[in-house]
Amino acid sequence: MPELAEVETFRRQLEPLLLGNTIESIELFHPRITRRHPNKKIFIKEVEGATVKKVSRYGKYLILELSPVSFLNIHLRMSGRFLVFDSENFEISMLPKHSHVVIYTKEKVVAYIDPRTFGEFWLTKSRTPEIDKGIDAFDSSQYQLYEKLSQYALSKRPIKTILLDQSVVSGIGNIYADEICANAQVLPTKRTCDLSDSENSKIVKSIKSVLQSAIDDRGSSLKDESFRDLYGNVGQYQNKHLVHARKTCSKCGSEIGKTKLAGRSTYFCRHCQG
DNA sequence: GCATATGTTCCCCC
DNA sequence: GGGGGGAACATATG
Ligand SMILES: [Zn+2]
């Protein structure tokens, strides 16, 4: 479910609730979420009583920096989300199905919900290099993005495959890869080596502008509405999609093409991107 | 029963 | 070494 825009939505909503506050307790209801920690008691002991010093995001990773110093790394994978309650009137019975982790602070209770349990929480003593593979798709400058893309100027891989590669740019997933290509008026299947300078430049500008708009609209909730923000509200950016999960192009009205690329459903407009 | 799902990793193969 | 394809993880929905 969550790509960079959805993770950033959670980050912005969690930050004011957690920053400077102490995690009074954490409950683990499903062992898979903390699967890197066979000993759950040690994990719980590390987190309980810690104060949140920073709430950051890199790509699709969310990172809570704690004091005493440790890093609580979180990845939501396909179906992870958060939901907040006021401590004052919270009861366990309020937790939705598939609530696997619950974080308690003085005033708020934050539940982590994840039907497919692909998501992960794990602790490291320092910032872990595994999250820093590619450059962040949103926080990097246009110059940095252009330079990074230039490294693939000879690549025969389709441009969408490059955008989806987290070791190149970190944070773009299937929805926004399609939307970035549509916004840049480049077919997702086009070989990266065949992109003109102007097309490369449009891709870079579109990475920034599509993600900015998507964050402004608190992400995309598709038909199943499985993405809800911290307050249980659906996002709004799906209403601004040009092509992804659409029947017709919202720019020109022509029929949307659909194919498989890198094993993922891929939507495009032949008229606008041809 | 089948296909699909906003993600990542691992294995096999060319 | 690069890169493609498929399977795996586990659950829900059409
Ligand atoms: Zn169009």
Coordinates of C-alpha atoms in Angstrom, one line a residue, chain A residues 51-265:
Chain A
T51 CA 12.1 9.4 24.4
V52 CA 11.4 10.2 20.7
K53 CA 14.1 12.6 19.5
K54 CA 13.3 12.7 15.8
V55 CA 10.7 11.3 13.4
S56 CA 12.2 10.9 9.9
R57 CA 11.6 9.2 6.6
Y58 CA 14.0 7.9 3.9
G59 CA 12.4 6.5 0.8
K60 CA 9.6 4.2 2.2
Y61 CA 11.3 3.8 5.6
L62 CA 10.1 5.5 8.7
I63 CA 12.7 6.0 11.4
L64 CA 12.1 7.0 15.1
E65 CA 15.3 8.2 16.7
L66 CA 15.2 7.4 20.4
S67 CA 17.0 8.4 23.5
P68 CA 18.8 6.5 25.0
V69 CA 20.2 6.3 21.5
S70 CA 18.7 3.8 19.2
F71 CA 16.9 3.8 15.9
L72 CA 13.5 2.2 15.5
N73 CA 13.2 1.4 11.8
I74 CA 9.8 0.8 10.3
H75 CA 8.8 -0.4 6.8
L76 CA 5.1 -0.8 6.0
R77 CA 5.5 -3.0 2.9
M78 CA 2.1 -3.8 1.3
S79 CA -0.5 -3.3 3.9
G80 CA 0.9 -1.6 7.0
R81 CA -0.7 1.5 8.4
F82 CA -1.1 3.5 11.7
L83 CA -4.2 4.6 13.6
V84 CA -4.2 6.9 16.6
F85 CA -6.5 7.0 19.6
D86 CA -6.6 9.4 22.6
S87 CA -5.3 7.6 25.7
E88 CA -8.1 9.1 27.8
N89 CA -10.9 7.0 26.2
F90 CA -8.8 4.2 24.7
E91 CA -9.9 0.6 25.1
I92 CA -8.3 -2.6 23.7
S93 CA -11.7 -3.4 22.1
M94 CA -11.3 -0.3 19.8
L95 CA -8.4 -1.9 18.0
P96 CA -9.2 -3.0 14.4
K97 CA -8.5 -6.5 13.2
H98 CA -4.8 -7.1 12.4
S99 CA -3.5 -4.6 15.0
H100 CA -0.1 -6.1 15.6
V101 CA 1.8 -3.4 17.5
V102 CA 0.5 -0.8 20.0
I103 CA 2.6 2.2 21.2
Y104 CA 1.5 4.0 24.3
T105 CA 2.5 7.6 25.2
K106 CA 1.0 9.8 27.9
E107 CA -1.7 11.3 25.7
K108 CA -1.9 9.0 22.6
V109 CA -2.1 5.4 21.6
V110 CA -0.7 4.5 18.2
A111 CA -1.7 1.2 16.7
Y112 CA 0.1 -0.5 13.8
I113 CA -2.3 -2.5 11.6
D114 CA -1.0 -4.9 8.9
P115 CA -3.2 -7.6 7.4
R116 CA -0.5 -9.3 5.4
T117 CA 2.2 -8.9 8.0
F118 CA 4.9 -8.1 5.5
G119 CA 5.8 -4.9 7.4
E120 CA 8.7 -4.7 9.9
F121 CA 9.8 -3.0 13.0
W122 CA 13.5 -3.4 13.9
L123 CA 16.0 -1.6 16.1
T124 CA 19.6 -0.6 15.3
K125 CA 22.2 1.1 17.4
S126 CA 23.0 3.6 14.6
R127 CA 21.5 4.6 11.3
T128 CA 21.4 1.5 9.3
P129 CA 23.0 1.6 5.8
E130 CA 20.3 -0.7 4.4
I131 CA 17.8 2.2 4.1
D132 CA 20.3 4.5 2.3
K133 CA 20.8 2.5 -0.9
G134 CA 19.3 5.0 -3.4
I135 CA 18.8 8.8 -3.1
D136 CA 15.6 9.9 -1.6
A137 CA 13.1 10.7 -4.4
F138 CA 11.5 13.7 -2.6
D139 CA 14.2 15.2 -0.5
S140 CA 16.9 15.1 -3.2
S141 CA 17.4 18.2 -5.4
Q142 CA 16.5 18.2 -9.1
Y143 CA 20.2 18.4 -9.8
Q144 CA 20.9 15.3 -7.7
L145 CA 18.1 13.4 -9.3
Y146 CA 19.3 14.4 -12.8
E147 CA 22.8 13.3 -12.0
K148 CA 21.6 9.9 -10.7
L149 CA 19.4 9.4 -13.8
S150 CA 22.4 10.2 -16.0
Q151 CA 24.1 7.1 -14.6
Y152 CA 21.5 5.0 -16.5
A153 CA 21.8 6.9 -19.8
L154 CA 23.1 3.8 -21.5
S155 CA 20.7 1.4 -19.8
K156 CA 18.2 -0.6 -21.9
R157 CA 15.9 -1.1 -18.9
P158 CA 12.5 0.6 -19.2
I159 CA 12.4 4.0 -17.5
K160 CA 9.7 2.7 -15.1
T161 CA 12.0 -0.1 -14.0
I162 CA 14.7 2.5 -13.1
L163 CA 12.1 4.6 -11.2
L164 CA 11.0 1.5 -9.2
D165 CA 14.6 0.5 -8.4
Q166 CA 15.1 1.5 -4.8
S167 CA 18.8 1.4 -5.1
V168 CA 18.6 4.2 -7.7
V169 CA 15.9 6.4 -6.3
S170 CA 14.3 5.5 -3.0
G171 CA 10.6 5.8 -2.4
I172 CA 8.8 5.5 -5.8
G173 CA 6.4 2.6 -6.0
N174 CA 4.0 1.3 -8.6
I175 CA 1.4 4.1 -8.5
Y176 CA 3.8 7.0 -8.6
A177 CA 6.1 5.5 -11.2
D178 CA 3.1 5.4 -13.6
E179 CA 2.0 8.9 -12.6
I180 CA 5.5 10.3 -13.0
C181 CA 5.8 8.8 -16.5
A182 CA 2.4 10.2 -17.4
N183 CA 3.2 13.6 -16.0
A184 CA 6.5 13.6 -18.0
Q185 CA 4.7 12.4 -21.1
V186 CA 7.0 9.5 -21.5
L187 CA 5.9 5.9 -22.0
P188 CA 6.9 3.7 -18.9
T189 CA 8.1 1.0 -21.3
K190 CA 10.5 3.3 -23.1
R191 CA 14.2 2.3 -22.8
T192 CA 16.0 4.7 -20.5
C193 CA 18.8 5.0 -23.1
D194 CA 16.2 6.3 -25.6
L195 CA 15.1 9.2 -23.5
S196 CA 16.0 12.7 -24.8
D197 CA 17.6 15.3 -22.6
S198 CA 14.2 17.0 -22.5
E199 CA 12.5 13.8 -21.4
N200 CA 15.0 13.1 -18.7
S201 CA 14.5 16.6 -17.4
K202 CA 10.7 16.2 -17.5
I203 CA 11.0 12.9 -15.5
V204 CA 13.1 14.7 -12.9
K205 CA 10.7 17.6 -12.6
S206 CA 7.8 15.1 -12.4
I207 CA 9.3 13.1 -9.6
K208 CA 9.3 16.3 -7.5
S209 CA 6.0 17.7 -8.6
V210 CA 3.9 14.4 -8.5
L211 CA 5.3 13.5 -5.0
Q212 CA 4.7 17.0 -3.7
S213 CA 1.1 17.0 -4.9
A214 CA 0.5 13.5 -3.6
I215 CA 1.8 14.5 -0.2
D216 CA -0.3 17.6 -0.2
D217 CA -3.3 15.4 -0.8
R218 CA -2.3 12.9 1.9
G219 CA -1.6 10.0 -0.5
S220 CA -3.7 7.8 -2.7
S221 CA -6.5 5.5 -1.6
L222 CA -7.5 3.1 -4.4
K223 CA -10.8 1.2 -4.7
D224 CA -10.3 -0.9 -1.6
E225 CA -9.4 2.2 0.5
S226 CA -6.9 0.1 2.4
F227 CA -4.7 3.2 2.7
R228 CA -6.1 5.4 5.5
D229 CA -4.1 8.1 7.2
L230 CA -3.3 8.3 11.0
Y231 CA -6.8 9.5 11.6
G232 CA -8.5 6.9 9.5
N233 CA -9.2 9.3 6.6
V234 CA -8.7 8.3 2.9
G235 CA -6.2 10.2 0.8
Q236 CA -7.3 12.4 -2.0
Y237 CA -4.5 12.1 -4.7
Q238 CA -6.3 9.2 -6.4
N239 CA -8.7 11.8 -7.7
K240 CA -5.8 13.5 -9.5
H241 CA -4.3 10.4 -11.1
L242 CA -3.7 10.9 -14.8
V243 CA -3.5 7.2 -15.6
H244 CA -3.0 4.7 -12.7
A245 CA -6.0 2.4 -12.1
R246 CA -8.0 4.6 -14.6
K247 CA -10.1 3.6 -17.6
T248 CA -9.6 6.9 -19.4
C249 CA -6.8 9.5 -19.4
S250 CA -7.8 12.4 -17.2
K251 CA -5.9 14.8 -19.5
C252 CA -7.3 13.8 -23.0
G253 CA -10.0 11.3 -22.3
S254 CA -8.6 8.5 -24.4
E255 CA -8.6 4.9 -23.3
I256 CA -5.8 3.9 -20.9
G257 CA -3.5 1.1 -22.0
K258 CA -2.5 -1.5 -19.5
T259 CA 0.4 -3.9 -19.5
K260 CA 2.8 -5.8 -17.1
L261 CA 6.2 -4.4 -16.5
A262 CA 8.6 -5.7 -13.8
G263 CA 5.7 -7.9 -12.8
R264 CA 3.5 -4.9 -11.9
S265 CA 0.4 -3.6 -13.5

